[in-house]
Amino acid sequence: MTPLVRSVRSADTLTRDALAVLQPGFTGTTAPDWLLRRLGEGLVSVGLFGRNVADPAQLAALTGRLRAEREELIVAIDEEGGDVTRLEVRGGSSFPGNHALGAVDDTELTRAVARELGRRLADCGINLNWAPSADVNSNPANPVIGVRSFGADPQLVARHTAAYVEGLQSAGVAACTKHFPGHGDTAVDSHHDLPRIAAGLPTLHARELVPFRAAVAAGTRAVMSAHILLPALDAEHPATLSPAALHGLLRAPEAEGGLGFDGLIVTDGMEMQAISATYGIERGSVLALAAGADAICVGGGLADEGIVLRLRDALVRAVREGELPEQRLADAAARVRALAGRARSTGTGEGAAPAPGIGLTAARRALRITAAGPYRPLRESVCVAAFTPLANIAVGDETPWGVAAELTRLLPGTETATCTAEAAAAAGTAALVDGLLTAAAGRHLVAVVRDVHRHPWMADALHTLLAARPDTAVVEMGVPQAPPQGTLHLATHGAARVCAQAAAEALTGRRPSPDE
């Protein structure tokens, strides 16, 4: 009698494949024992966040310890530069973000910035960067993309996305272009809810997909999906869970209207509310794999062994119950292992010549200055009014922003007054501004805003402040959508530390000496 052929492979193979498709995080600056054990059992990827980083030496030691357990390993990080930094989460980035690079519109500069960023990542043992953002920031009200985008013009975003991919990968770090098929036309942050984009397919092809096509042509090794609903593609499932988006659009051959991408498809964080609150993380992960994703990113919020075991077991169970084809899981695991092996053979960023000052050079070139009349550089300590919006989760509230620290370096004695929406609501705009005027009495005033066009309380307070002190200089560190205001208006196109340094230099007319 002919024996029955098992439809499901051995438990060990299935478990190893389920672990292989996970990209989990952990807490602390050293590798926990549970993570090292799971690497030995089949885990192929680890995601790092700001909580895992103290300094380059510590980070290199951490990745070295991970690779001592598994040599062919993907170590990923979310290092966009600019507002979203993990390498310099507590001090601010040495690189301006995408919006500043788009404002300069010099693809060679973008390529050089990405190459230097990649070199630093590679030197720390990181070989996959969840960047660049290829989103076209077509909606000025977007609460989560903004300065993370190169701009609102699809062609500009496309050429800089390609340059970024090329620069990053020339340093030995795989790019993960995000957030497919485009998170720019949203007014909702998918960390909190499920955004919906009403654009039709012609608009999608003419706008959102243009940069992703450029990224694929440039050889991006990975693409990250977005938790956004596009009814023109799939009326039921967000892109991360949609076969029409991942298999039917991203993977489909160009001759069939797809992008023909053959690399690794990574999900955005599965604990984000757009997925977890609607489908649950386990169910969402199964659906993502079935739709065509290869790697499940989790760990930004849930970062312990429990979540790894929950997702591993959910995937194994889905295969055994026929909900997830075993070959789909095997193919996904094979793609992850292939990238891990390729990343190992690529080596470190030693071949990339160091360019330590390229970030500040780019930030200076991105600065846009509008003067209402003659302006004399600041020579004495000033009062900085920092209008501080609630930080979005992608940026986090650990990373400092504003110009006060850089101005204090140049003008000792500079003080800061922080203004928030809560303070404006509690005290009223008039009282808030009166407090600022009192703090700034007898001194020049510098108002720092971030996306003033998106925050009515900020716009009202700034208008009231300028009516009382028209000599105020204004520094916009978000998207400069609102008309320039103030005796001097500086648009930095981002809140990275180097953007603040460039603004402080312009305000004072001086640059610090290397030993200052």
PDB file of C-alpha atoms in Angstrom, residues 18-26 43 45-49 51 74 76-78 86 128-131 176 178-179 191 223-227 240-241 264-272 275-276 281-282 284-286 288-289 293-303 307-308 311 315 336:
ATOM      1  CA  ALA A  18       7.900  30.580  11.349  1.00  0.00           C
ATOM      2  CA  LEU A  19      10.749  32.049  13.391  1.00  0.00           C
ATOM      3  CA  ALA A  20      12.646  33.015  10.246  1.00  0.00           C
ATOM      4  CA  VAL A  21       9.948  35.404   9.039  1.00  0.00           C
ATOM      5  CA  LEU A  22       9.833  37.400  12.284  1.00  0.00           C
ATOM      6  CA  GLN A  23      11.731  40.661  12.829  1.00  0.00           C
ATOM      7  CA  PRO A  24      11.312  41.148  16.590  1.00  0.00           C
ATOM      8  CA  GLY A  25      12.735  43.723  18.963  1.00  0.00           C
ATOM      9  CA  PHE A  26      13.896  43.546  22.557  1.00  0.00           C
ATOM     10  CA  LEU A  43      15.279  33.326  14.103  1.00  0.00           C
ATOM     11  CA  SER A  45      16.296  38.850  11.984  1.00  0.00           C
ATOM     12  CA  VAL A  46      16.463  41.277  14.882  1.00  0.00           C
ATOM     13  CA  GLY A  47      15.103  44.835  14.922  1.00  0.00           C
ATOM     14  CA  LEU A  48      16.823  47.567  16.901  1.00  0.00           C
ATOM     15  CA  PHE A  49      15.290  50.737  18.310  1.00  0.00           C
ATOM     16  CA  ARG A  51      16.222  51.895  23.514  1.00  0.00           C
ATOM     17  CA  ILE A  74      19.690  40.522   9.500  1.00  0.00           C
ATOM     18  CA  ALA A  76      17.587  46.053  11.105  1.00  0.00           C
ATOM     19  CA  ILE A  77      17.000  49.562  12.388  1.00  0.00           C
ATOM     20  CA  ASP A  78      14.701  52.503  11.661  1.00  0.00           C
ATOM     21  CA  ARG A  86      17.786  55.751  16.485  1.00  0.00           C
ATOM     22  CA  LEU A 128      19.131  46.508   6.908  1.00  0.00           C
ATOM     23  CA  ASN A 129      17.739  50.008   7.283  1.00  0.00           C
ATOM     24  CA  TRP A 130      13.957  50.510   7.317  1.00  0.00           C
ATOM     25  CA  ALA A 131      14.444  53.529   5.046  1.00  0.00           C
ATOM     26  CA  CYS A 176      13.886  48.936   2.873  1.00  0.00           C
ATOM     27  CA  LYS A 178       8.596  52.442   2.636  1.00  0.00           C
ATOM     28  CA  HIS A 179       5.586  52.767   3.079  1.00  0.00           C
ATOM     29  CA  HIS A 191       0.052  54.087  14.577  1.00  0.00           C
ATOM     30  CA  VAL A 223      10.088  47.210   0.560  1.00  0.00           C
ATOM     31  CA  MET A 224       7.952  47.921   3.629  1.00  0.00           C
ATOM     32  CA  SER A 225       4.178  47.783   3.364  1.00  0.00           C
ATOM     33  CA  ALA A 226       1.824  50.399   4.801  1.00  0.00           C
ATOM     34  CA  HIS A 227      -1.194  49.807   7.012  1.00  0.00           C
ATOM     35  CA  THR A 240      -0.138  45.005   4.465  1.00  0.00           C
ATOM     36  CA  LEU A 241      -2.854  42.319   4.409  1.00  0.00           C
ATOM     37  CA  LEU A 264      12.001  41.097   0.568  1.00  0.00           C
ATOM     38  CA  ILE A 265       8.583  42.474   1.552  1.00  0.00           C
ATOM     39  CA  VAL A 266       8.564  43.640   5.178  1.00  0.00           C
ATOM     40  CA  THR A 267       5.469  44.732   7.079  1.00  0.00           C
ATOM     41  CA  ASP A 268       5.306  47.933   9.053  1.00  0.00           C
ATOM     42  CA  GLY A 269       5.036  47.326  12.815  1.00  0.00           C
ATOM     43  CA  MET A 270       2.216  44.886  13.407  1.00  0.00           C
ATOM     44  CA  GLU A 271       1.422  46.278  16.856  1.00  0.00           C
ATOM     45  CA  MET A 272       0.320  49.552  15.265  1.00  0.00           C
ATOM     46  CA  ILE A 275      -3.659  46.285  12.408  1.00  0.00           C
ATOM     47  CA  SER A 276      -3.693  45.240  16.058  1.00  0.00           C
ATOM     48  CA  ILE A 281      -1.437  40.782  15.890  1.00  0.00           C
ATOM     49  CA  GLU A 282      -1.566  37.004  15.414  1.00  0.00           C
ATOM     50  CA  GLY A 284      -2.834  40.087  11.147  1.00  0.00           C
ATOM     51  CA  SER A 285       0.533  38.331  10.814  1.00  0.00           C
ATOM     52  CA  VAL A 286      -1.063  35.267   9.241  1.00  0.00           C
ATOM     53  CA  ALA A 288       0.142  39.441   5.922  1.00  0.00           C
ATOM     54  CA  LEU A 289       2.138  36.300   5.096  1.00  0.00           C
ATOM     55  CA  ALA A 293       4.679  39.658   2.944  1.00  0.00           C
ATOM     56  CA  ASP A 294       7.911  37.861   3.812  1.00  0.00           C
ATOM     57  CA  ALA A 295       8.943  39.407   7.117  1.00  0.00           C
ATOM     58  CA  ILE A 296       6.791  40.431  10.073  1.00  0.00           C
ATOM     59  CA  CYS A 297       8.084  43.531  11.846  1.00  0.00           C
ATOM     60  CA  VAL A 298       7.146  43.667  15.519  1.00  0.00           C
ATOM     61  CA  GLY A 299       8.924  44.997  18.548  1.00  0.00           C
ATOM     62  CA  GLY A 300       8.456  48.733  18.643  1.00  0.00           C
ATOM     63  CA  GLY A 301       5.926  48.332  21.432  1.00  0.00           C
ATOM     64  CA  LEU A 302       5.825  44.590  22.139  1.00  0.00           C
ATOM     65  CA  ALA A 303       9.403  43.529  22.688  1.00  0.00           C
ATOM     66  CA  ILE A 307       5.285  38.058  21.385  1.00  0.00           C
ATOM     67  CA  VAL A 308       7.829  35.986  19.433  1.00  0.00           C
ATOM     68  CA  LEU A 311       3.507  34.827  16.479  1.00  0.00           C
ATOM     69  CA  LEU A 315       1.936  30.889  11.979  1.00  0.00           C
ATOM     70  CA  VAL A 336      14.656  36.282   4.540  1.00  0.00           C
TER      71      VAL A 336
END
